[in-house]
GROMACS .gro file of C-alpha atoms in nm:
model
  267
    1UNK     CA    1   2.107   0.712   0.329
    2UNK     CA    2   2.354   0.424   0.254
    3UNK     CA    3   2.159   0.167   0.029
    4UNK     CA    4   2.343  -0.155   0.003
    5UNK     CA    5   2.064  -0.394  -0.058
    6UNK     CA    6   1.771  -0.186  -0.208
    7UNK     CA    7   1.941  -0.130  -0.588
    8UNK     CA    8   2.032  -0.487  -0.633
    9UNK     CA    9   1.707  -0.591  -0.513
   10UNK     CA   10   1.544  -0.376  -0.765
   11UNK     CA   11   1.734  -0.529  -1.040
   12UNK     CA   12   1.643  -0.867  -0.927
   13UNK     CA   13   1.277  -0.791  -0.916
   14UNK     CA   14   1.281  -0.667  -1.270
   15UNK     CA   15   1.425  -1.021  -1.359
   16UNK     CA   16   1.139  -1.187  -1.172
   17UNK     CA   17   0.881  -0.966  -1.358
   18UNK     CA   18   0.986  -1.082  -1.682
   19UNK     CA   19   1.024  -1.446  -1.576
   20UNK     CA   20   0.683  -1.426  -1.427
   21UNK     CA   21   0.557  -1.279  -1.758
   22UNK     CA   22   0.438  -0.957  -1.592
   23UNK     CA   23   0.419  -0.638  -1.790
   24UNK     CA   24   0.457  -0.344  -1.556
   25UNK     CA   25   0.345  -0.013  -1.724
   26UNK     CA   26   0.468   0.310  -1.549
   27UNK     CA   27   0.323   0.660  -1.626
   28UNK     CA   28   0.330   1.008  -1.475
   29UNK     CA   29   0.660   0.970  -1.302
   30UNK     CA   30   0.765   1.325  -1.395
   31UNK     CA   31   0.529   1.431  -1.112
   32UNK     CA   32   0.803   1.290  -0.851
   33UNK     CA   33   1.070   1.570  -0.793
   34UNK     CA   34   1.433   1.437  -0.875
   35UNK     CA   35   1.552   1.603  -0.559
   36UNK     CA   36   1.390   1.672  -0.221
   37UNK     CA   37   1.120   1.518  -0.009
   38UNK     CA   38   0.788   1.398  -0.166
   39UNK     CA   39   0.501   1.189   0.001
   40UNK     CA   40   0.337   0.929  -0.226
   41UNK     CA   41   0.003   0.857  -0.145
   42UNK     CA   42  -0.082   0.497  -0.279
   43UNK     CA   43  -0.397   0.306  -0.295
   44UNK     CA   44  -0.394  -0.044  -0.122
   45UNK     CA   45  -0.543  -0.322  -0.270
   46UNK     CA   46  -0.293  -0.604  -0.197
   47UNK     CA   47  -0.001  -0.715   0.021
   48UNK     CA   48   0.285  -0.656  -0.239
   49UNK     CA   49   0.163  -0.302  -0.377
   50UNK     CA   50   0.464  -0.140  -0.240
   51UNK     CA   51   0.701  -0.355  -0.492
   52UNK     CA   52   0.537  -0.213  -0.766
   53UNK     CA   53   0.468   0.146  -0.635
   54UNK     CA   54   0.837   0.179  -0.621
   55UNK     CA   55   0.857   0.141  -0.997
   56UNK     CA   56   0.686   0.494  -1.017
   57UNK     CA   57   0.969   0.674  -0.873
   58UNK     CA   58   1.240   0.466  -1.046
   59UNK     CA   59   1.247   0.665  -1.378
   60UNK     CA   60   1.348   0.976  -1.157
   61UNK     CA   61   1.609   0.772  -0.974
   62UNK     CA   62   1.436   0.775  -0.662
   63UNK     CA   63   1.415   0.527  -0.390
   64UNK     CA   64   1.083   0.508  -0.177
   65UNK     CA   65   1.083   0.461   0.193
   66UNK     CA   66   0.746   0.282   0.248
   67UNK     CA   67   0.540   0.293   0.588
   68UNK     CA   68   0.505  -0.067   0.650
   69UNK     CA   69   0.309  -0.236   0.934
   70UNK     CA   70   0.525  -0.363   1.223
   71UNK     CA   71   0.414  -0.728   1.166
   72UNK     CA   72   0.601  -0.733   0.824
   73UNK     CA   73   0.890  -0.525   0.959
   74UNK     CA   74   0.941  -0.746   1.248
   75UNK     CA   75   0.895  -1.083   1.057
   76UNK     CA   76   1.193  -1.315   1.033
   77UNK     CA   77   1.406  -1.286   0.718
   78UNK     CA   78   1.182  -1.061   0.520
   79UNK     CA   79   1.174  -0.816   0.830
   80UNK     CA   80   1.547  -0.779   0.794
   81UNK     CA   81   1.544  -0.708   0.439
   82UNK     CA   82   1.263  -0.452   0.466
   83UNK     CA   83   1.459  -0.269   0.744
   84UNK     CA   84   1.781  -0.263   0.518
   85UNK     CA   85   1.572  -0.057   0.268
   86UNK     CA   86   1.499   0.218   0.536
   87UNK     CA   87   1.135   0.167   0.533
   88UNK     CA   88   0.930   0.292   0.829
   89UNK     CA   89   0.789   0.075   1.079
   90UNK     CA   90   0.393   0.135   1.161
   91UNK     CA   91   0.258   0.017   1.476
   92UNK     CA   92  -0.128   0.076   1.438
   93UNK     CA   93  -0.175   0.079   1.804
   94UNK     CA   94   0.036   0.399   1.834
   95UNK     CA   95   0.105   0.570   1.504
   96UNK     CA   96   0.282   0.889   1.636
   97UNK     CA   97   0.632   0.761   1.624
   98UNK     CA   98   0.588   0.658   1.250
   99UNK     CA   99   0.441   0.990   1.166
  100UNK     CA  100   0.761   1.142   1.339
  101UNK     CA  101   0.975   0.915   1.138
  102UNK     CA  102   0.798   1.011   0.813
  103UNK     CA  103   0.836   1.366   0.885
  104UNK     CA  104   1.204   1.351   0.963
  105UNK     CA  105   1.272   1.143   0.631
  106UNK     CA  106   1.083   1.405   0.421
  107UNK     CA  107   1.271   1.668   0.578
  108UNK     CA  108   1.581   1.497   0.497
  109UNK     CA  109   1.469   1.506   0.140
  110UNK     CA  110   1.348   1.121   0.111
  111UNK     CA  111   1.063   0.992  -0.105
  112UNK     CA  112   0.810   0.841   0.135
  113UNK     CA  113   0.517   0.611   0.026
  114UNK     CA  114   0.205   0.591   0.260
  115UNK     CA  115  -0.121   0.395   0.247
  116UNK     CA  116  -0.393   0.680   0.324
  117UNK     CA  117  -0.671   0.393   0.318
  118UNK     CA  118  -0.482   0.237   0.617
  119UNK     CA  119  -0.615  -0.122   0.522
  120UNK     CA  120  -0.645  -0.316   0.214
  121UNK     CA  121  -0.958  -0.235   0.019
  122UNK     CA  122  -1.158  -0.553  -0.042
  123UNK     CA  123  -1.377  -0.380  -0.290
  124UNK     CA  124  -1.057  -0.246  -0.494
  125UNK     CA  125  -1.205   0.101  -0.493
  126UNK     CA  126  -1.077   0.392  -0.291
  127UNK     CA  127  -1.198   0.360   0.058
  128UNK     CA  128  -1.226   0.640   0.314
  129UNK     CA  129  -0.873   0.802   0.373
  130UNK     CA  130  -0.698   0.883   0.682
  131UNK     CA  131  -0.608   1.238   0.755
  132UNK     CA  132  -0.235   1.141   0.811
  133UNK     CA  133  -0.097   1.194   0.465
  134UNK     CA  134  -0.253   1.539   0.429
  135UNK     CA  135  -0.093   1.638   0.777
  136UNK     CA  136   0.249   1.484   0.724
  137UNK     CA  137   0.292   1.640   0.385
  138UNK     CA  138   0.178   1.991   0.522
  139UNK     CA  139   0.405   1.972   0.808
  140UNK     CA  140   0.722   1.876   0.599
  141UNK     CA  141   0.628   2.116   0.319
  142UNK     CA  142   0.635   1.868   0.053
  143UNK     CA  143   0.427   1.757  -0.241
  144UNK     CA  144   0.161   1.499  -0.182
  145UNK     CA  145   0.138   1.281  -0.497
  146UNK     CA  146  -0.161   1.026  -0.560
  147UNK     CA  147  -0.036   0.695  -0.686
  148UNK     CA  148  -0.239   0.400  -0.812
  149UNK     CA  149  -0.127   0.047  -0.843
  150UNK     CA  150  -0.346  -0.176  -1.036
  151UNK     CA  151  -0.315  -0.539  -1.091
  152UNK     CA  152  -0.086  -0.644  -0.788
  153UNK     CA  153  -0.371  -0.739  -0.598
  154UNK     CA  154  -0.410  -1.059  -0.849
  155UNK     CA  155  -0.086  -1.188  -0.682
  156UNK     CA  156  -0.178  -1.144  -0.332
  157UNK     CA  157  -0.477  -0.996  -0.120
  158UNK     CA  158  -0.713  -1.060   0.137
  159UNK     CA  159  -0.976  -1.351   0.086
  160UNK     CA  160  -0.805  -1.491  -0.209
  161UNK     CA  161  -0.546  -1.776  -0.268
  162UNK     CA  162  -0.200  -1.630  -0.394
  163UNK     CA  163  -0.136  -1.640  -0.750
  164UNK     CA  164   0.251  -1.627  -0.846
  165UNK     CA  165   0.205  -1.831  -1.163
  166UNK     CA  166   0.339  -1.748  -1.509
  167UNK     CA  167   0.008  -1.658  -1.637
  168UNK     CA  168   0.057  -1.317  -1.813
  169UNK     CA  169  -0.046  -1.022  -1.596
  170UNK     CA  170  -0.043  -0.623  -1.657
  171UNK     CA  171   0.029  -0.428  -1.355
  172UNK     CA  172  -0.008  -0.053  -1.387
  173UNK     CA  173   0.151   0.210  -1.179
  174UNK     CA  174   0.008   0.560  -1.277
  175UNK     CA  175   0.144   0.869  -1.075
  176UNK     CA  176  -0.092   1.173  -1.062
  177UNK     CA  177  -0.032   1.566  -1.037
  178UNK     CA  178   0.116   1.673  -0.699
  179UNK     CA  179  -0.113   1.818  -0.438
  180UNK     CA  180   0.026   2.088  -0.193
  181UNK     CA  181  -0.156   2.065   0.149
  182UNK     CA  182  -0.112   2.369   0.374
  183UNK     CA  183  -0.250   2.223   0.683
  184UNK     CA  184  -0.515   2.498   0.691
  185UNK     CA  185  -0.818   2.262   0.632
  186UNK     CA  186  -0.683   1.886   0.664
  187UNK     CA  187  -1.034   1.734   0.627
  188UNK     CA  188  -1.076   1.935   0.290
  189UNK     CA  189  -0.731   1.818   0.181
  190UNK     CA  190  -0.779   1.462   0.257
  191UNK     CA  191  -1.098   1.483   0.046
  192UNK     CA  192  -0.911   1.646  -0.244
  193UNK     CA  193  -0.665   1.351  -0.236
  194UNK     CA  194  -0.932   1.106  -0.230
  195UNK     CA  195  -1.105   1.277  -0.519
  196UNK     CA  196  -0.768   1.275  -0.701
  197UNK     CA  197  -0.696   0.907  -0.622
  198UNK     CA  198  -1.056   0.796  -0.753
  199UNK     CA  199  -1.018   0.992  -1.075
  200UNK     CA  200  -0.668   0.832  -1.138
  201UNK     CA  201  -0.810   0.504  -1.052
  202UNK     CA  202  -1.080   0.547  -1.326
  203UNK     CA  203  -0.818   0.645  -1.569
  204UNK     CA  204  -0.620   0.344  -1.498
  205UNK     CA  205  -0.927   0.111  -1.536
  206UNK     CA  206  -1.011   0.243  -1.844
  207UNK     CA  207  -0.641   0.184  -1.973
  208UNK     CA  208  -0.633  -0.145  -1.853
  209UNK     CA  209  -0.589  -0.416  -2.127
  210UNK     CA  210  -0.950  -0.535  -2.250
  211UNK     CA  211  -0.819  -0.885  -2.277
  212UNK     CA  212  -0.733  -0.876  -1.890
  213UNK     CA  213  -1.062  -0.688  -1.754
  214UNK     CA  214  -1.224  -1.024  -1.692
  215UNK     CA  215  -1.610  -0.946  -1.620
  216UNK     CA  216  -1.704  -1.159  -1.356
  217UNK     CA  217  -1.373  -1.228  -1.214
  218UNK     CA  218  -1.299  -1.182  -0.823
  219UNK     CA  219  -1.029  -0.900  -0.892
  220UNK     CA  220  -1.272  -0.679  -1.079
  221UNK     CA  221  -1.469  -0.414  -0.929
  222UNK     CA  222  -1.835  -0.480  -0.883
  223UNK     CA  223  -1.931  -0.144  -1.080
  224UNK     CA  224  -1.737  -0.304  -1.385
  225UNK     CA  225  -1.908  -0.608  -1.372
  226UNK     CA  226  -1.664  -0.816  -1.134
  227UNK     CA  227  -1.752  -1.033  -0.843
  228UNK     CA  228  -1.543  -0.827  -0.598
  229UNK     CA  229  -1.736  -0.695  -0.307
  230UNK     CA  230  -1.933  -0.365  -0.346
  231UNK     CA  231  -1.790  -0.065  -0.103
  232UNK     CA  232  -2.055  -0.143   0.131
  233UNK     CA  233  -2.000  -0.530   0.150
  234UNK     CA  234  -1.636  -0.471   0.183
  235UNK     CA  235  -1.705  -0.230   0.487
  236UNK     CA  236  -1.930  -0.490   0.646
  237UNK     CA  237  -1.650  -0.769   0.597
  238UNK     CA  238  -1.390  -0.525   0.751
  239UNK     CA  239  -1.599  -0.479   1.056
  240UNK     CA  240  -1.646  -0.856   1.096
  241UNK     CA  241  -1.264  -0.894   1.074
  242UNK     CA  242  -1.216  -0.617   1.348
  243UNK     CA  243  -1.464  -0.803   1.574
  244UNK     CA  244  -1.295  -1.133   1.524
  245UNK     CA  245  -0.955  -0.984   1.598
  246UNK     CA  246  -1.095  -0.800   1.923
  247UNK     CA  247  -1.242  -1.126   2.025
  248UNK     CA  248  -0.924  -1.321   1.974
  249UNK     CA  249  -0.740  -1.048   2.166
  250UNK     CA  250  -0.991  -1.061   2.456
  251UNK     CA  251  -0.968  -1.446   2.458
  252UNK     CA  252  -0.570  -1.446   2.477
  253UNK     CA  253  -0.576  -1.178   2.744
  254UNK     CA  254  -0.821  -1.409   2.948
  255UNK     CA  255  -0.615  -1.708   2.892
  256UNK     CA  256  -0.302  -1.520   3.005
  257UNK     CA  257  -0.497  -1.392   3.325
  258UNK     CA  258  -0.610  -1.716   3.419
  259UNK     CA  259  -0.259  -1.881   3.371
  260UNK     CA  260  -0.119  -1.606   3.593
  261UNK     CA  261  -0.396  -1.659   3.865
  262UNK     CA  262  -0.337  -2.036   3.855
  263UNK     CA  263   0.049  -1.974   3.890
  264UNK     CA  264  -0.021  -1.778   4.203
  265UNK     CA  265  -0.252  -2.000   4.350
  266UNK     CA  266   0.019  -2.260   4.295
  267UNK     CA  267   0.282  -2.084   4.493
   0.00000   0.00000   0.00000
């Protein structure tokens, strides 16, 4: 693929990381092949995870094509930039096309980034995973590589104000050992991925600087003494959010129907 904007944006991002006093620590990149397709399965704790997850492939001189929801890909300005990076547009209402696109990219030898949790984890723990990652990797015949990004949620995530201040922050990107799904038992292979991601997350949490673990802070998992929701509490909040979205969609549909009926009567 012809990448005109992607490389210079990476250079700019590195400069910004330094200006914002961010320390980005990358390890395990040797698990990513220098050539050929690979699917990176990344945990999802915030809105800018993908910016840092790409750093995991940089030492191997690979660019990652992320699967990003259509709301961002279609947004004015930023959407144009994301599309220039050849990322993959994901429509949650109909994910078939995005899976086809990811499969085509992988077979063409690209590195693709996917979020198997599908939505941001409010607990910052690993949620239940969708089976798409294991199925895509098996169909494409490429390694499925777990990746943990930790610390990026401190910048921008659900339920909390953004923090792009210059207060020092460490962001860890850790790449795990490749898995090789065959498609024979997708449920078991998805669970194997979840186990690998949980283990990798525990390693990252243990490695995180003591000075920044901040017990009691909102961005620290409850099991480590933080005030983040427990996984059960996070699930409840997710369900409430889904109900609120459904109610909003229903209200809009009712308004549209009423307006159409009124217009018809006016004629």
